[in-house]
mmCIF file of C-alpha atoms in Angstrom:
data_model
loop_
_atom_site.group_PDB
_atom_site.id
_atom_site.type_symbol
_atom_site.label_atom_id
_atom_site.label_comp_id
_atom_site.label_asym_id
_atom_site.label_seq_id
_atom_site.Cartn_x
_atom_site.Cartn_y
_atom_site.Cartn_z
ATOM 1 C CA MET A 159 -5.586 20.811 46.712
ATOM 2 C CA ARG A 160 -6.193 17.059 46.805
ATOM 3 C CA VAL A 161 -9.925 17.692 47.066
ATOM 4 C CA LEU A 162 -9.818 19.910 43.991
ATOM 5 C CA LEU A 163 -7.851 17.294 42.036
ATOM 6 C CA ARG A 164 -10.316 14.614 43.047
ATOM 7 C CA ILE A 165 -13.226 16.781 41.912
ATOM 8 C CA PHE A 166 -11.414 17.452 38.619
ATOM 9 C CA TYR A 167 -10.882 13.750 37.905
ATOM 10 C CA ILE A 168 -14.468 12.907 38.805
ATOM 11 C CA CYS A 169 -15.723 15.607 36.426
ATOM 12 C CA LEU A 170 -13.373 14.349 33.701
ATOM 13 C CA ILE A 171 -14.600 10.763 34.080
ATOM 14 C CA ILE A 172 -18.219 11.888 33.974
ATOM 15 C CA SER A 173 -17.503 13.999 30.888
ATOM 16 C CA LEU A 174 -15.754 11.155 29.039
ATOM 17 C CA SER A 175 -18.531 8.761 30.004
ATOM 18 C CA GLY A 176 -21.079 11.179 28.567
ATOM 19 C CA VAL A 177 -19.141 11.353 25.293
ATOM 20 C CA SER A 178 -19.033 7.540 25.086
ATOM 21 C CA VAL A 179 -22.778 7.288 25.653
ATOM 22 C CA THR A 180 -23.423 9.918 22.976
ATOM 23 C CA ILE A 181 -21.262 8.091 20.425
ATOM 24 C CA ALA A 182 -22.957 4.773 21.258
ATOM 25 C CA GLN A 183 -26.336 6.421 20.690
ATOM 26 C CA GLU A 184 -25.160 7.751 17.320
ATOM 27 C CA VAL A 185 -23.949 4.282 16.372
ATOM 28 C CA ASP A 186 -27.396 2.936 17.311
ATOM 29 C CA ASN A 187 -28.873 5.169 14.579
ATOM 30 C CA LEU A 188 -26.856 3.538 11.812
ATOM 31 C CA THR A 189 -28.590 1.663 8.996
ATOM 32 C CA LEU A 190 -26.387 -1.363 8.286
ATOM 33 C CA MET A 191 -26.492 -2.882 4.795
ATOM 34 C CA THR A 192 -24.611 -5.624 3.040
ATOM 35 C CA GLU A 193 -24.984 -7.977 0.062
ATOM 36 C CA GLU A 194 -24.495 -11.618 -0.828
ATOM 37 C CA TYR A 195 -20.716 -11.596 -1.268
ATOM 38 C CA PRO A 196 -19.161 -14.675 0.347
ATOM 39 C CA PRO A 197 -16.927 -15.063 2.254
ATOM 40 C CA PHE A 198 -17.129 -11.365 3.199
ATOM 41 C CA ASN A 199 -20.876 -11.358 3.859
ATOM 42 C CA TYR A 200 -23.630 -13.823 2.985
ATOM 43 C CA SER A 201 -26.709 -15.590 4.308
ATOM 44 C CA GLU A 202 -26.836 -19.274 5.207
ATOM 45 C CA ASN A 203 -29.891 -21.015 6.621
ATOM 46 C CA GLY A 204 -31.445 -17.668 7.390
ATOM 47 C CA GLN A 205 -28.423 -16.313 9.280
ATOM 48 C CA LEU A 206 -25.948 -13.646 8.227
ATOM 49 C CA LYS A 207 -22.360 -14.847 8.132
ATOM 50 C CA GLY A 208 -18.984 -13.825 6.746
ATOM 51 C CA PHE A 209 -15.919 -12.188 8.226
ATOM 52 C CA ALA A 210 -17.104 -8.639 7.445
ATOM 53 C CA VAL A 211 -20.368 -9.395 9.267
ATOM 54 C CA ASP A 212 -18.674 -11.001 12.273
ATOM 55 C CA LEU A 213 -16.208 -8.129 12.591
ATOM 56 C CA MET A 214 -18.992 -5.549 12.402
ATOM 57 C CA VAL A 215 -20.951 -7.344 15.135
ATOM 58 C CA LEU A 216 -17.857 -7.324 17.364
ATOM 59 C CA MET A 217 -17.201 -3.643 16.618
ATOM 60 C CA LEU A 218 -20.774 -2.658 17.454
ATOM 61 C CA LYS A 219 -20.616 -4.489 20.765
ATOM 62 C CA LYS A 220 -17.307 -2.905 21.752
ATOM 63 C CA ALA A 221 -18.610 0.535 20.732
ATOM 64 C CA GLY A 222 -21.450 0.127 23.254
ATOM 65 C CA SER A 223 -24.148 -0.144 20.606
ATOM 66 C CA ASP A 224 -27.369 -2.137 20.959
ATOM 67 C CA LEU A 225 -27.229 -3.047 17.254
ATOM 68 C CA GLY A 226 -26.335 -6.594 16.285
ATOM 69 C CA ARG A 227 -26.406 -9.230 13.575
ATOM 70 C CA ASP A 228 -30.200 -9.105 13.213
ATOM 71 C CA ASP A 229 -30.040 -5.379 12.403
ATOM 72 C CA ILE A 230 -27.936 -5.910 9.269
ATOM 73 C CA ARG A 231 -29.977 -5.933 6.051
ATOM 74 C CA ILE A 232 -29.056 -7.847 2.884
ATOM 75 C CA MET A 233 -29.852 -5.828 -0.234
ATOM 76 C CA PRO A 234 -28.940 -5.769 -3.924
ATOM 77 C CA TRP A 235 -25.602 -3.991 -4.180
ATOM 78 C CA SER A 236 -26.701 -1.125 -6.439
ATOM 79 C CA ASN A 237 -29.694 -0.252 -4.224
ATOM 80 C CA ALA A 238 -27.603 -0.290 -1.042
ATOM 81 C CA TYR A 239 -24.792 1.640 -2.731
ATOM 82 C CA ASN A 240 -27.093 4.455 -3.795
ATOM 83 C CA GLN A 241 -28.785 4.565 -0.387
ATOM 84 C CA THR A 242 -25.389 4.901 1.292
ATOM 85 C CA LEU A 243 -24.576 7.790 -1.021
ATOM 86 C CA LYS A 244 -27.824 9.651 -0.367
ATOM 87 C CA ARG A 245 -29.136 8.800 3.115
ATOM 88 C CA ASP A 246 -27.676 9.912 6.421
ATOM 89 C CA ASN A 247 -26.535 7.181 8.828
ATOM 90 C CA SER A 248 -26.232 4.565 6.063
ATOM 91 C CA VAL A 249 -23.402 2.014 6.122
ATOM 92 C CA LEU A 250 -22.514 -0.520 3.416
ATOM 93 C CA PHE A 251 -19.960 -3.315 3.562
ATOM 94 C CA ALA A 252 -17.680 -4.703 2.464
ATOM 95 C CA MET A 253 -16.753 -2.098 -0.137
ATOM 96 C CA SER A 254 -13.537 -1.898 -2.142
ATOM 97 C CA ARG A 255 -11.922 1.477 -1.563
ATOM 98 C CA THR A 256 -11.110 2.595 -5.090
ATOM 99 C CA PRO A 257 -9.898 6.059 -6.201
ATOM 100 C CA SER A 258 -13.240 6.852 -7.849
ATOM 101 C CA ARG A 259 -15.064 6.197 -4.551
ATOM 102 C CA GLU A 260 -12.557 7.835 -2.222
ATOM 103 C CA ASN A 261 -14.399 11.121 -1.705
ATOM 104 C CA LEU A 262 -17.914 9.670 -1.882
ATOM 105 C CA PHE A 263 -17.885 8.008 1.532
ATOM 106 C CA LYS A 264 -16.241 7.964 4.937
ATOM 107 C CA TRP A 265 -14.251 4.824 5.630
ATOM 108 C CA VAL A 266 -13.404 2.399 8.433
ATOM 109 C CA GLY A 267 -10.890 -0.329 7.710
ATOM 110 C CA PRO A 268 -9.231 -1.994 5.993
ATOM 111 C CA ILE A 269 -10.669 -5.369 6.889
ATOM 112 C CA ALA A 270 -9.125 -7.452 4.080
ATOM 113 C CA VAL A 271 -7.604 -7.285 0.624
ATOM 114 C CA ASN A 272 -9.973 -8.081 -2.220
ATOM 115 C CA ARG A 273 -8.459 -9.320 -5.483
ATOM 116 C CA VAL A 274 -10.655 -8.279 -8.404
ATOM 117 C CA SER A 275 -10.051 -10.334 -11.529
ATOM 118 C CA LEU A 276 -11.354 -11.173 -14.970
ATOM 119 C CA ILE A 277 -12.611 -14.758 -14.692
ATOM 120 C CA ALA A 278 -13.214 -17.058 -17.654
ATOM 121 C CA PRO A 279 -14.245 -20.661 -18.362
ATOM 122 C CA LYS A 280 -11.098 -22.756 -18.755
ATOM 123 C CA ASP A 281 -12.350 -24.375 -21.939
ATOM 124 C CA LYS A 282 -12.379 -20.992 -23.713
ATOM 125 C CA ASN A 283 -8.594 -20.664 -23.278
ATOM 126 C CA ILE A 284 -8.811 -16.901 -22.877
ATOM 127 C CA ARG A 285 -5.373 -15.403 -22.263
ATOM 128 C CA ILE A 286 -5.050 -11.722 -21.403
ATOM 129 C CA ASP A 287 -1.543 -10.270 -21.028
ATOM 130 C CA ALA A 288 -2.669 -6.622 -20.942
ATOM 131 C CA ILE A 289 -6.048 -5.049 -20.281
ATOM 132 C CA ASP A 290 -6.404 -3.805 -23.871
ATOM 133 C CA ALA A 291 -6.752 -7.442 -24.946
ATOM 134 C CA ALA A 292 -9.991 -7.666 -22.935
ATOM 135 C CA ARG A 293 -11.784 -5.087 -25.074
ATOM 136 C CA LYS A 294 -12.905 -7.677 -27.629
ATOM 137 C CA TYR A 295 -14.795 -9.701 -24.992
ATOM 138 C CA LYS A 296 -18.192 -9.269 -23.384
ATOM 139 C CA ILE A 297 -17.534 -8.724 -19.665
ATOM 140 C CA GLY A 298 -20.190 -9.195 -16.992
ATOM 141 C CA VAL A 299 -20.234 -6.904 -13.952
ATOM 142 C CA ILE A 300 -22.505 -6.046 -11.057
ATOM 143 C CA ARG A 301 -23.834 -2.528 -11.389
ATOM 144 C CA ASP A 302 -21.819 -0.057 -9.230
ATOM 145 C CA ASP A 303 -19.462 -2.832 -8.066
ATOM 146 C CA SER A 304 -15.692 -2.367 -7.916
ATOM 147 C CA GLY A 305 -15.340 -4.831 -10.809
ATOM 148 C CA GLU A 306 -17.197 -2.361 -12.997
ATOM 149 C CA ALA A 307 -15.369 0.685 -11.592
ATOM 150 C CA LEU A 308 -11.962 -0.842 -12.283
ATOM 151 C CA LEU A 309 -12.906 -1.683 -15.870
ATOM 152 C CA ILE A 310 -14.113 1.860 -16.501
ATOM 153 C CA GLN A 311 -10.867 3.242 -15.064
ATOM 154 C CA THR A 312 -8.906 1.249 -17.633
ATOM 155 C CA GLY A 313 -10.911 2.867 -20.428
ATOM 156 C CA ILE A 314 -13.060 -0.128 -21.352
ATOM 157 C CA GLY A 315 -16.312 1.292 -22.677
ATOM 158 C CA PRO A 316 -19.945 0.360 -22.070
ATOM 159 C CA ASP A 317 -20.148 -1.677 -25.280
ATOM 160 C CA ALA A 318 -17.954 -4.339 -23.690
ATOM 161 C CA ILE A 319 -19.759 -4.349 -20.342
ATOM 162 C CA GLU A 320 -22.905 -6.266 -19.388
ATOM 163 C CA GLN A 321 -24.472 -5.041 -16.121
ATOM 164 C CA VAL A 322 -26.471 -7.340 -13.827
ATOM 165 C CA ALA A 323 -27.785 -7.074 -10.276
ATOM 166 C CA SER A 324 -26.192 -10.083 -8.564
ATOM 167 C CA ALA A 325 -23.245 -12.488 -8.586
ATOM 168 C CA PRO A 326 -25.447 -15.576 -9.178
ATOM 169 C CA SER A 327 -26.707 -13.890 -12.356
ATOM 170 C CA LEU A 328 -23.111 -13.393 -13.473
ATOM 171 C CA ALA A 329 -22.283 -17.041 -12.818
ATOM 172 C CA ARG A 330 -25.302 -18.325 -14.742
ATOM 173 C CA MET A 331 -24.598 -16.019 -17.697
ATOM 174 C CA LEU A 332 -20.951 -17.112 -17.811
ATOM 175 C CA ALA A 333 -21.928 -20.791 -17.657
ATOM 176 C CA ALA A 334 -24.455 -20.255 -20.476
ATOM 177 C CA ASN A 335 -21.853 -18.466 -22.668
ATOM 178 C CA ARG A 336 -23.897 -15.269 -22.672
ATOM 179 C CA ILE A 337 -20.771 -13.416 -21.558
ATOM 180 C CA ASP A 338 -17.080 -14.230 -22.009
ATOM 181 C CA LEU A 339 -15.649 -12.930 -18.753
ATOM 182 C CA VAL A 340 -16.698 -11.807 -15.297
ATOM 183 C CA SER A 341 -15.080 -8.884 -13.499
ATOM 184 C CA TYR A 342 -15.380 -9.744 -9.819
ATOM 185 C CA SER A 343 -13.584 -10.855 -6.659
ATOM 186 C CA ASP A 344 -12.177 -14.276 -7.541
ATOM 187 C CA ILE A 345 -12.421 -15.674 -3.995
ATOM 188 C CA SER A 346 -16.055 -14.613 -3.772
ATOM 189 C CA PHE A 347 -16.913 -15.855 -7.276
ATOM 190 C CA ASN A 348 -15.582 -19.325 -6.492
ATOM 191 C CA ARG A 349 -17.974 -19.514 -3.551
ATOM 192 C CA VAL A 350 -20.883 -18.355 -5.735
ATOM 193 C CA LEU A 351 -20.091 -20.997 -8.363
ATOM 194 C CA LYS A 352 -19.948 -23.718 -5.725
ATOM 195 C CA ASP A 353 -23.242 -22.638 -4.141
ATOM 196 C CA LEU A 354 -24.953 -22.816 -7.549
ATOM 197 C CA GLY A 355 -23.675 -26.315 -8.253
ATOM 198 C CA PHE A 356 -20.981 -25.330 -10.746
ATOM 199 C CA SER A 357 -17.401 -26.525 -10.389
ATOM 200 C CA PRO A 358 -14.989 -23.684 -9.552
ATOM 201 C CA GLY A 359 -12.245 -25.820 -11.112
ATOM 202 C CA ASP A 360 -13.838 -25.238 -14.531
ATOM 203 C CA TYR A 361 -13.013 -21.531 -14.301
ATOM 204 C CA GLU A 362 -9.789 -19.564 -14.044
ATOM 205 C CA VAL A 363 -8.418 -16.068 -13.533
ATOM 206 C CA ALA A 364 -7.564 -14.667 -16.954
ATOM 207 C CA PHE A 365 -6.285 -11.321 -15.664
ATOM 208 C CA VAL A 366 -5.910 -9.621 -12.286
ATOM 209 C CA LEU A 367 -7.309 -6.096 -12.427
ATOM 210 C CA ASP A 368 -6.231 -5.009 -8.976
ATOM 211 C CA GLU A 369 -5.873 -5.944 -5.337
ATOM 212 C CA VAL A 370 -8.091 -3.497 -3.495
ATOM 213 C CA PRO A 371 -8.515 -3.007 0.259
ATOM 214 C CA ALA A 372 -12.037 -3.725 1.512
ATOM 215 C CA PHE A 373 -13.590 -1.273 4.004
ATOM 216 C CA TYR A 374 -16.820 -0.372 5.747
ATOM 217 C CA ALA A 375 -18.268 2.587 3.786
ATOM 218 C CA PHE A 376 -20.334 5.272 5.562
ATOM 219 C CA ASN A 377 -22.500 8.106 4.300
ATOM 220 C CA LYS A 378 -20.463 11.318 4.345
ATOM 221 C CA ASN A 379 -22.797 13.021 6.819
ATOM 222 C CA ILE A 380 -22.006 10.576 9.606
ATOM 223 C CA SER A 381 -20.195 12.147 12.560
ATOM 224 C CA ASP A 382 -16.401 11.970 12.449
ATOM 225 C CA LYS A 383 -16.516 10.905 16.110
ATOM 226 C CA VAL A 384 -18.454 7.782 15.136
ATOM 227 C CA ILE A 385 -15.922 6.993 12.390
ATOM 228 C CA GLU A 386 -13.015 7.548 14.781
ATOM 229 C CA LYS A 387 -14.618 5.364 17.450
ATOM 230 C CA LEU A 388 -15.282 2.443 15.118
ATOM 231 C CA GLN A 389 -11.826 2.752 13.540
ATOM 232 C CA SER A 390 -10.278 2.669 17.014
ATOM 233 C CA VAL A 391 -12.294 -0.444 17.882
ATOM 234 C CA LEU A 392 -11.196 -2.185 14.663
ATOM 235 C CA ASP A 393 -7.553 -1.199 15.250
ATOM 236 C CA ASN A 394 -7.729 -2.793 18.702
ATOM 237 C CA LEU A 395 -9.179 -5.988 17.209
ATOM 238 C CA LYS A 396 -6.105 -6.128 14.965
ATOM 239 C CA LYS A 397 -3.641 -6.010 17.848
ATOM 240 C CA PRO A 398 -1.744 -9.264 18.545
ATOM 241 C CA GLY A 399 -3.200 -11.551 21.171
ATOM 242 C CA GLU A 400 -1.529 -12.666 24.367
ATOM 243 C CA ASN A 401 2.070 -13.879 23.985
ATOM 244 C CA GLY A 402 2.126 -12.745 20.373
ATOM 245 C CA GLY A 403 -0.861 -14.851 19.368
ATOM 246 C CA LYS A 404 -3.207 -14.092 16.499
ATOM 247 C CA SER A 405 -5.333 -10.985 16.709
ATOM 248 C CA VAL A 406 -9.115 -11.283 16.981
ATOM 249 C CA HIS A 407 -9.290 -9.817 13.461
ATOM 250 C CA GLN A 408 -7.035 -12.566 12.065
ATOM 251 C CA GLN A 409 -8.958 -15.272 13.905
ATOM 252 C CA VAL A 410 -12.182 -14.086 12.266
ATOM 253 C CA LEU A 411 -10.549 -14.071 8.821
ATOM 254 C CA ASP A 412 -9.103 -17.539 9.331
ATOM 255 C CA LYS A 413 -12.530 -18.893 10.239
ATOM 256 C CA TYR A 414 -13.789 -18.143 6.716
ATOM 257 C CA LEU A 415 -10.664 -18.303 4.560
ATOM 258 C CA GLN A 416 -9.020 -21.530 5.704
#
């Protein structure tokens, strides 16, 4: 009987090991894409940084994948978004998980909360108490970004929306008075303004559209086992450290947000 039990456990271990190797191989086939969206993900001196990038690198390693930081591609958001919709094995991050996107992707997260706001130059004294008051302004958005999706959900039509391809373009247009407001993550926009030489103190949040959880978004054809594996890895990174210390996840966030 003991011999049979030993054989059973050996077979079980071999079987589970085979499953882990298979999942790791599937993870290796992923196409990883991100955008310039500090502090979530951005490039600095030729290296990818940001807490969404660092967390993904950790998750890949713990999932047994050979992929790493150098395998993550920076792309314009709209191009990467459409590729993730249409191409198997595509992954895009960090993406706000909004109702309109819910059934378009598979999700792993959340990794943070992203506050999407209408941002204005302080000297314009724009005050918005309700979203209807924003209809009279020209609002800049990044095509297919959550800032655009949230505006559309409120019923603001295309006549009020100016689409561009990147956050730096939004910042320059706002500084040049070509648009009145920007619909974007306020924490990320402050970083963009600073990087371009503008003073974030000259701008303010005129209205908060929503606080949206940020996730890793996967093409819907990706195996559920891969999603479950990566979600399990992320959940473990969120567990408290020794003696109730900060989780690895929180330590990564603190590195970029403090």
